[in-house]
Short mmCIF file of C-alpha atoms in Angstrom, two decimals:
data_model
loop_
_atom_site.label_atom_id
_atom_site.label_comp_id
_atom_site.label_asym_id
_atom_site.label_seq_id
_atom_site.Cartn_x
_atom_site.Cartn_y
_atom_site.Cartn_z
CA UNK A 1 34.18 8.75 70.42
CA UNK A 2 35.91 7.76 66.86
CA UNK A 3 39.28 6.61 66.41
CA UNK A 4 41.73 9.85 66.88
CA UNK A 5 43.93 9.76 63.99
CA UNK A 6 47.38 9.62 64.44
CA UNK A 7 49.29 12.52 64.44
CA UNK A 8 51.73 12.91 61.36
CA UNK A 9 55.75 12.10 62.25
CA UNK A 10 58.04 15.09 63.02
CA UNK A 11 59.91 14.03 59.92
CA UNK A 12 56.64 13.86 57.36
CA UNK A 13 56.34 17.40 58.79
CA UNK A 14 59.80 18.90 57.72
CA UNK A 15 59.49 16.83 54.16
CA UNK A 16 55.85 18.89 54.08
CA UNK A 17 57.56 22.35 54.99
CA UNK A 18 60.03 21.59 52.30
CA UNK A 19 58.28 20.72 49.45
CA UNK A 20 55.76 23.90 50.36
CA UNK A 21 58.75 26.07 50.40
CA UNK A 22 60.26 24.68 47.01
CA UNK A 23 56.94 25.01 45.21
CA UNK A 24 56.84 28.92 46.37
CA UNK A 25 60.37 29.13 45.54
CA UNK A 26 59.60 28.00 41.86
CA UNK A 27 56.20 30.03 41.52
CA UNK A 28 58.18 33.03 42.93
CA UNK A 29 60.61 32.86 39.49
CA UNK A 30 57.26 34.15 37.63
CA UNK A 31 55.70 35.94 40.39
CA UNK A 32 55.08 38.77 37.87
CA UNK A 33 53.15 36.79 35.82
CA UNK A 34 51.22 34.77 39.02
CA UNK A 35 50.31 38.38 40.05
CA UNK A 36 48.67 39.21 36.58
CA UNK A 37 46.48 35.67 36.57
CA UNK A 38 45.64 35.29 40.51
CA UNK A 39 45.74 31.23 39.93
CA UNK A 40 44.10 29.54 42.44
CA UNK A 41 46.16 28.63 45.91
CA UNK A 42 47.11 25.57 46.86
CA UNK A 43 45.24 26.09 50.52
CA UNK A 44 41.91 27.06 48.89
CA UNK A 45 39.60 24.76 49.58
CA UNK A 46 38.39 25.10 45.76
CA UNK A 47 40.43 22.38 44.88
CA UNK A 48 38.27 19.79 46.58
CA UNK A 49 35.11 20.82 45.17
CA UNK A 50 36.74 21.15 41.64
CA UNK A 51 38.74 18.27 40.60
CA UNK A 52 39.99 15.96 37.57
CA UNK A 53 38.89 12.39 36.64
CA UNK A 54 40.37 11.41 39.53
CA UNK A 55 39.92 13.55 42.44
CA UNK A 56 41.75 16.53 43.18
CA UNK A 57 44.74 17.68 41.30
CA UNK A 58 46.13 20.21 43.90
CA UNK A 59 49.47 17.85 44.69
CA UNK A 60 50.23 17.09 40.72
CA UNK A 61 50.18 20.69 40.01
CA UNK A 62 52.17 22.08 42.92
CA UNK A 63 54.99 19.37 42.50
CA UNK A 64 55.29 20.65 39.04
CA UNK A 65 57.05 23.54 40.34
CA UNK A 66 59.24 21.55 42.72
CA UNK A 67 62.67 21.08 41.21
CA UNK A 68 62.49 17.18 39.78
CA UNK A 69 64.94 15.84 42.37
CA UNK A 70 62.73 16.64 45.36
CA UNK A 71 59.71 15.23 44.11
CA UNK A 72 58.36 12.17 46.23
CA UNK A 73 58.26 8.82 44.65
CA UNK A 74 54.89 8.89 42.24
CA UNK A 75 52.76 5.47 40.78
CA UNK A 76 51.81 5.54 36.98
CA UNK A 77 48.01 6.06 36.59
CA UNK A 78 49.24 4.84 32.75
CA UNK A 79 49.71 1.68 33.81
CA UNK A 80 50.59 0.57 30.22
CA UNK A 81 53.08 3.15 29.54
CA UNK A 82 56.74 1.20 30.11
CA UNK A 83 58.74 4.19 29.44
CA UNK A 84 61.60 4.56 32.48
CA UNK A 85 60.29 7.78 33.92
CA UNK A 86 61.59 9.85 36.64
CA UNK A 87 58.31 10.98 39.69
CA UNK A 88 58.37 14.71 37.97
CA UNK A 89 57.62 13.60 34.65
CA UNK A 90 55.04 10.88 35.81
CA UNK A 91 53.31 13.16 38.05
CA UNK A 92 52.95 15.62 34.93
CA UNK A 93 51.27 12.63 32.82
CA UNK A 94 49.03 11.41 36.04
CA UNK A 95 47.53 15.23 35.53
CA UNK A 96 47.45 15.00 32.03
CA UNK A 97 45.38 11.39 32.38
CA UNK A 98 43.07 12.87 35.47
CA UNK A 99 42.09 16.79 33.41
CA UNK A 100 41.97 14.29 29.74
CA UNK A 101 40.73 10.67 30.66
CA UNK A 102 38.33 9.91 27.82
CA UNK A 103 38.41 13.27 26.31
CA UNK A 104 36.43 14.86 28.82
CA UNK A 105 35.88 18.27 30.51
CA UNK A 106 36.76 18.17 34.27
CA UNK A 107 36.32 21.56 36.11
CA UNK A 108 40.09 20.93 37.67
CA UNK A 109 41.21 22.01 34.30
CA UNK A 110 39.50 25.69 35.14
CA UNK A 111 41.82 25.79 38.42
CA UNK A 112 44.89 24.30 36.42
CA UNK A 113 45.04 25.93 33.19
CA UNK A 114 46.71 29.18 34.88
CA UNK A 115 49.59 27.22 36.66
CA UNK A 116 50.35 25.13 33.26
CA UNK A 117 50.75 29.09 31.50
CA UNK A 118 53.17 29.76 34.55
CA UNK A 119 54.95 26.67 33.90
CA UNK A 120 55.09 26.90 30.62
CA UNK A 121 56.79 30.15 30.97
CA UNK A 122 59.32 28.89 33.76
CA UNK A 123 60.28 26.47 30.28
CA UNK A 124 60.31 28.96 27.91
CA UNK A 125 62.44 31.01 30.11
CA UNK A 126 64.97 27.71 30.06
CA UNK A 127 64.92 27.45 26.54
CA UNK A 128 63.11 23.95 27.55
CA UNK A 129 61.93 22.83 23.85
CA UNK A 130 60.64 19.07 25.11
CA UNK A 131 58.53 20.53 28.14
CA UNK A 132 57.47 23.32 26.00
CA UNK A 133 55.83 20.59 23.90
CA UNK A 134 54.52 18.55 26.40
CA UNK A 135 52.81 21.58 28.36
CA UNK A 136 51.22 23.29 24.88
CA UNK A 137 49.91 19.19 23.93
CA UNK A 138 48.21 19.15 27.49
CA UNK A 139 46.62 22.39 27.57
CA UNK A 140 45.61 21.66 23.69
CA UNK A 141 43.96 18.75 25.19
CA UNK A 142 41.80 20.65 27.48
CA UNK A 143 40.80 23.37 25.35
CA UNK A 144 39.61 20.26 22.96
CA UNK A 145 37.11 19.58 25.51
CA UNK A 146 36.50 22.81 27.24
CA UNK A 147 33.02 23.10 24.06
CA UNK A 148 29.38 23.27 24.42
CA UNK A 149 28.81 19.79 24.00
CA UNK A 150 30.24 19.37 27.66
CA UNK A 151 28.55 23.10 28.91
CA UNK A 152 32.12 24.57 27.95
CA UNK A 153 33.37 27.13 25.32
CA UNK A 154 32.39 30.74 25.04
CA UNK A 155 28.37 29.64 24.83
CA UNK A 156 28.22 26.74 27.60
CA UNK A 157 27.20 27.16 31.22
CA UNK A 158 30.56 26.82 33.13
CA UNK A 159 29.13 26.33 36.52
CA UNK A 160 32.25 27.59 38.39
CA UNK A 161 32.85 31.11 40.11
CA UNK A 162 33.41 34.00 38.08
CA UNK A 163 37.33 34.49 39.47
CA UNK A 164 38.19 31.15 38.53
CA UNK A 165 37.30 32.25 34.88
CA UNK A 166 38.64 35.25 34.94
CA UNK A 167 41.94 33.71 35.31
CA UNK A 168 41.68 30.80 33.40
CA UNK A 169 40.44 33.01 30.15
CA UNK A 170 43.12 35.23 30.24
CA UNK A 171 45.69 32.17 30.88
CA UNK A 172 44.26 30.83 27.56
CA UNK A 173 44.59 33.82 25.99
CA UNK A 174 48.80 34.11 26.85
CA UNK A 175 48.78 30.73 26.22
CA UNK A 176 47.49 31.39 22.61
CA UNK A 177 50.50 33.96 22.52
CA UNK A 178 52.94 31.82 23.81
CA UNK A 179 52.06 28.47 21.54
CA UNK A 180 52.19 31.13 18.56
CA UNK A 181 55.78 32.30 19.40
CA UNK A 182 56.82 28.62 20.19
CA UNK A 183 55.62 27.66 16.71
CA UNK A 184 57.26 30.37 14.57
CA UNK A 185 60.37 29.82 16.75
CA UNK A 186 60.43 26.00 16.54
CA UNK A 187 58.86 25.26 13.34
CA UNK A 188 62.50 24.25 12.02
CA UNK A 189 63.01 21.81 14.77
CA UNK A 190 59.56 20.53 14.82
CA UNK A 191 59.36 19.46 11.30
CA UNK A 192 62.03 17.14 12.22
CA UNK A 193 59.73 15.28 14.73
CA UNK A 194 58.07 11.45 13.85
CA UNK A 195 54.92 12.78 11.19
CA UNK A 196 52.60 10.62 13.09
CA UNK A 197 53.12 12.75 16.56
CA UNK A 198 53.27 15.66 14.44
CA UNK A 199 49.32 14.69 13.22
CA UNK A 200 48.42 14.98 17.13
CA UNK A 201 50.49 17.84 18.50
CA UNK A 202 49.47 20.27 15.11
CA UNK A 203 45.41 18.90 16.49
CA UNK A 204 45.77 20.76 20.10
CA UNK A 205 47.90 23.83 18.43
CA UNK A 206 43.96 23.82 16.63
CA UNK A 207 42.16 23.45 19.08
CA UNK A 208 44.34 26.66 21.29
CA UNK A 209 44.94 28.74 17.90
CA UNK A 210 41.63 27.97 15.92
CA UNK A 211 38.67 25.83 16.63
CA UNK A 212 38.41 23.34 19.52
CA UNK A 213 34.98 22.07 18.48
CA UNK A 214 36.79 20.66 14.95
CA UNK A 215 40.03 19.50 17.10
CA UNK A 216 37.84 17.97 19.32
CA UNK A 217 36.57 15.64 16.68
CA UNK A 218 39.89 14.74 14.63
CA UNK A 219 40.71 13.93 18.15
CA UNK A 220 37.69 11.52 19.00
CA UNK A 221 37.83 10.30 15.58
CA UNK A 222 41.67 9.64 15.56
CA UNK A 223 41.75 10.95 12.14
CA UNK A 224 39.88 8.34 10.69
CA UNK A 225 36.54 8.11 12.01
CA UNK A 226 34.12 10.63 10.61
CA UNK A 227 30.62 10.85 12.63
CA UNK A 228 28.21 12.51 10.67
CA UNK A 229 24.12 13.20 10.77
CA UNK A 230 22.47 15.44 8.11
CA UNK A 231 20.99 18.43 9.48
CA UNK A 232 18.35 18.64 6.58
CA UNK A 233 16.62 14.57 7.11
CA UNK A 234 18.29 13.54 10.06
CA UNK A 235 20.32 10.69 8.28
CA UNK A 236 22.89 9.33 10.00
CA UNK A 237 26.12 8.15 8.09
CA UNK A 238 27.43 4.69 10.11
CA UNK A 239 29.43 4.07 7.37
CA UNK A 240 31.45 7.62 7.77
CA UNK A 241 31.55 6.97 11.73
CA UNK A 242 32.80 2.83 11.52
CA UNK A 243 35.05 3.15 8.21
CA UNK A 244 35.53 6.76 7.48
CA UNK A 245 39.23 6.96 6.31
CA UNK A 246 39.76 3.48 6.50
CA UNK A 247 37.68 3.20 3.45
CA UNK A 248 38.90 4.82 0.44
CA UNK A 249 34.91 4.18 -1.33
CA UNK A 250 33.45 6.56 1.61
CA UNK A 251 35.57 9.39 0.39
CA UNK A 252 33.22 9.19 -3.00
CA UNK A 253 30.73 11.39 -0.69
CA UNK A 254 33.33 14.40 -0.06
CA UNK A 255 34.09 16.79 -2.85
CA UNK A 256 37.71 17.79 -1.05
CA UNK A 257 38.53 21.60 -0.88
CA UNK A 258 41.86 22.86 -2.63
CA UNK A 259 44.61 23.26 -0.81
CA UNK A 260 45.66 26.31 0.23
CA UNK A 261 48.52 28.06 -2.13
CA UNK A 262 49.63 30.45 0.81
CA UNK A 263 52.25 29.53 3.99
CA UNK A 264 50.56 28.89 7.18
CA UNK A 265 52.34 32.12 8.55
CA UNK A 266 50.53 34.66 6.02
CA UNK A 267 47.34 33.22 7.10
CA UNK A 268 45.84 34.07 10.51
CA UNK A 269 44.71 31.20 12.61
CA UNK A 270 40.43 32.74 12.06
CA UNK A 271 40.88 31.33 8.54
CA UNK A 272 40.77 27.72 9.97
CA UNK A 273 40.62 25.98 6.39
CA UNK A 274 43.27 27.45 4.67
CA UNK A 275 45.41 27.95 8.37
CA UNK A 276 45.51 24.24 9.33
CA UNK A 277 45.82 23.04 5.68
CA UNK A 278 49.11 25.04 4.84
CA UNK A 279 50.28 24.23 8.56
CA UNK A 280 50.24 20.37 8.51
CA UNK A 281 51.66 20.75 4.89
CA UNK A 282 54.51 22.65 6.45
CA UNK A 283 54.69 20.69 9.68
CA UNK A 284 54.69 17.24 6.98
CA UNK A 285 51.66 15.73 8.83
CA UNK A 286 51.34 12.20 8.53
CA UNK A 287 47.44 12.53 6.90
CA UNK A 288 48.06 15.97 6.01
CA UNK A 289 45.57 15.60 2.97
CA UNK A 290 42.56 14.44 4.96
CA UNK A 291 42.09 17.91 5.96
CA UNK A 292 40.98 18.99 2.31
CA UNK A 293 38.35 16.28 3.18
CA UNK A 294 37.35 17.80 6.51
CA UNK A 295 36.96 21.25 5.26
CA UNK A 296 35.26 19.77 1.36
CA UNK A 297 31.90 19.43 1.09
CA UNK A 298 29.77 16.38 1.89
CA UNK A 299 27.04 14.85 -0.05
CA UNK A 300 24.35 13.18 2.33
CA UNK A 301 23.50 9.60 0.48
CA UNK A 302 20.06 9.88 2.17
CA UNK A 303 18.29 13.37 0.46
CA UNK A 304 21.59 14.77 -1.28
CA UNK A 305 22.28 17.96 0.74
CA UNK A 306 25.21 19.38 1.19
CA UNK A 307 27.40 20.81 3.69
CA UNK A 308 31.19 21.61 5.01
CA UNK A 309 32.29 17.64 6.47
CA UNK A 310 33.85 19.22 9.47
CA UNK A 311 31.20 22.08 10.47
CA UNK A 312 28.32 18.92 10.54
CA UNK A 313 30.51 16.29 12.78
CA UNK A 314 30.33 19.67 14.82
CA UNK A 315 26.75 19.84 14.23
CA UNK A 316 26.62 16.32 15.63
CA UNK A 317 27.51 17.39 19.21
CA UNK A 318 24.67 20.47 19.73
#
């Protein structure tokens, strides 16, 4: 016969009862919502089969709706990040690390996406400006990666049940409402935030607003680094990958688009170009005039064709 594991201690029991109880408490406050996106359960047994980087992210999501002072003591999986955090706030970046490590698609994100739209919600609701932020940078994140290139995006093969996608396309789709209200609402106060997080947080409201394909790879490339192959000879720029923005002599290839003369607001998000161009201007993006370089055209030093910078990096990734 095996070992017989030890039963659990009367008091590991009560501390289980009570954090189950205080999760349903806190999913109960949007219970309207819940209803109208049928997330997942915490007792499925879907979680196991589809999980983060990490394993499953069942725990990390249900604490989230735990008030913070009940949460159990929680490890960093940042190991670098020094910042004095409470368990709450480091079990919300240990999800953000398992559904993002290396920019990658995890299927968890299918099963979490609807529970970070309720929670984001339960914020809005509290007027909660810094977790609004937080929860619209992590679900940017996954939408960054949710593309063909990883069987993703409205043409991949998303090998999970047709449910699960129900409710995680129509939590993307309020969450596209929601990040739009939170931006006209907050675009005051977030044009007071440091230009260089500004750069990163205005990529995911791309990639949920726009095109994740293109946010995916200002992402990857930090900005800077600009992978491209020629779809007419197959050349393939290294210099554009390795120097890209560093280099002020590779920016001789692009012919850079005008910027747009119109305010981000009078321009719907389906006009990426002139969208995300008049929005980092607004927002005072760090970089905010690489994007004329994204969106300009591109000279291939090989055979001389041309082509839209951004839409070939995409190109790269098919």
């Amino acid at each position: 016969m095996g070992k017989r594991e030890q039963a659990p201690s009367e008091e590991a029991f009560r501390q289980s009862e009570m954090w189950k109880a205080q999760i349903e408490k806190g999913l109960q406050e949007v219970q309207t919502l819940r209803d109208r996106l049928k997330p997942v359960p915490f007792d499925s047994g879907l979680w196991e089969k589809y999980t983060g980087a990490y394993g499953e992210v069942r725990e990390d999501v249900a604490f989230l709706f735990c008030p913070a002072e009940l949460v159990p003591e929680t490890k960093k999986m940042r190991r670098l990040d020094r910042e004095e955090k409470g368990s709450y706030e480091i079990i919300f970046d240990n999800l953000s690390e398992s559904l993002t490590h290396q920019l990658s698609l995890y299927d968890g994100s299918y099963l979490a996406m609807p529970y970070l739209v309720l929670l984001l919600e339960k914020k809005r609701r509290n007027q909660d400006y810094e977790w609004e932020k937080k929860i619209i940078s992590l679900a940017g994140d996954i939408l960054s990666t949710d593309i063909p290139c990883y069987g993703g995006g409205s043409e991949g093969e998303r090998q999970v049940p047709e449910e699960i996608m129900e409710s995680y396309d129509q939590s993307v789709a309020l969450l596209q409402e929601m990040t739009d209200a939170f931006l006209r609402q907050n675009m005051k106060r977030l044009k007071e935030e440091d230009p260089a997080w500004l750069q990163y947080f205005s990529t995911d409201l791309l990639a949920i607003l726009s095109d994740r394909e293109a946010a995916f790879q200002m992402l990857m490339g930090q900005w800077e680094q600009c992978p491209v192959s020629c779809p007419e000879c197959g050349y393939y720029d290294e210099d554009m990958e390795a120097d890209g923005f560093y280099d002020k002599g590779q920016l001789k290839k692009i012919e850079p688009v005008v910027p747009s003369e119109k305010n981000w607001d009078q321009i719907s998000p389906k006009d990426t170009r002139h969208w995300f161009d008049s929005l980092v201007r607004e927002l005072g993006v760090e970089d905010a005039w690489k994007v004329s370089y994204y969106y300009g055209t591109y000279t291939c030093p090989d055979c001389g064709s041309k082509g839209i910078l951004i839409e070939w990096m995409k190109a790269m990734d098919e």
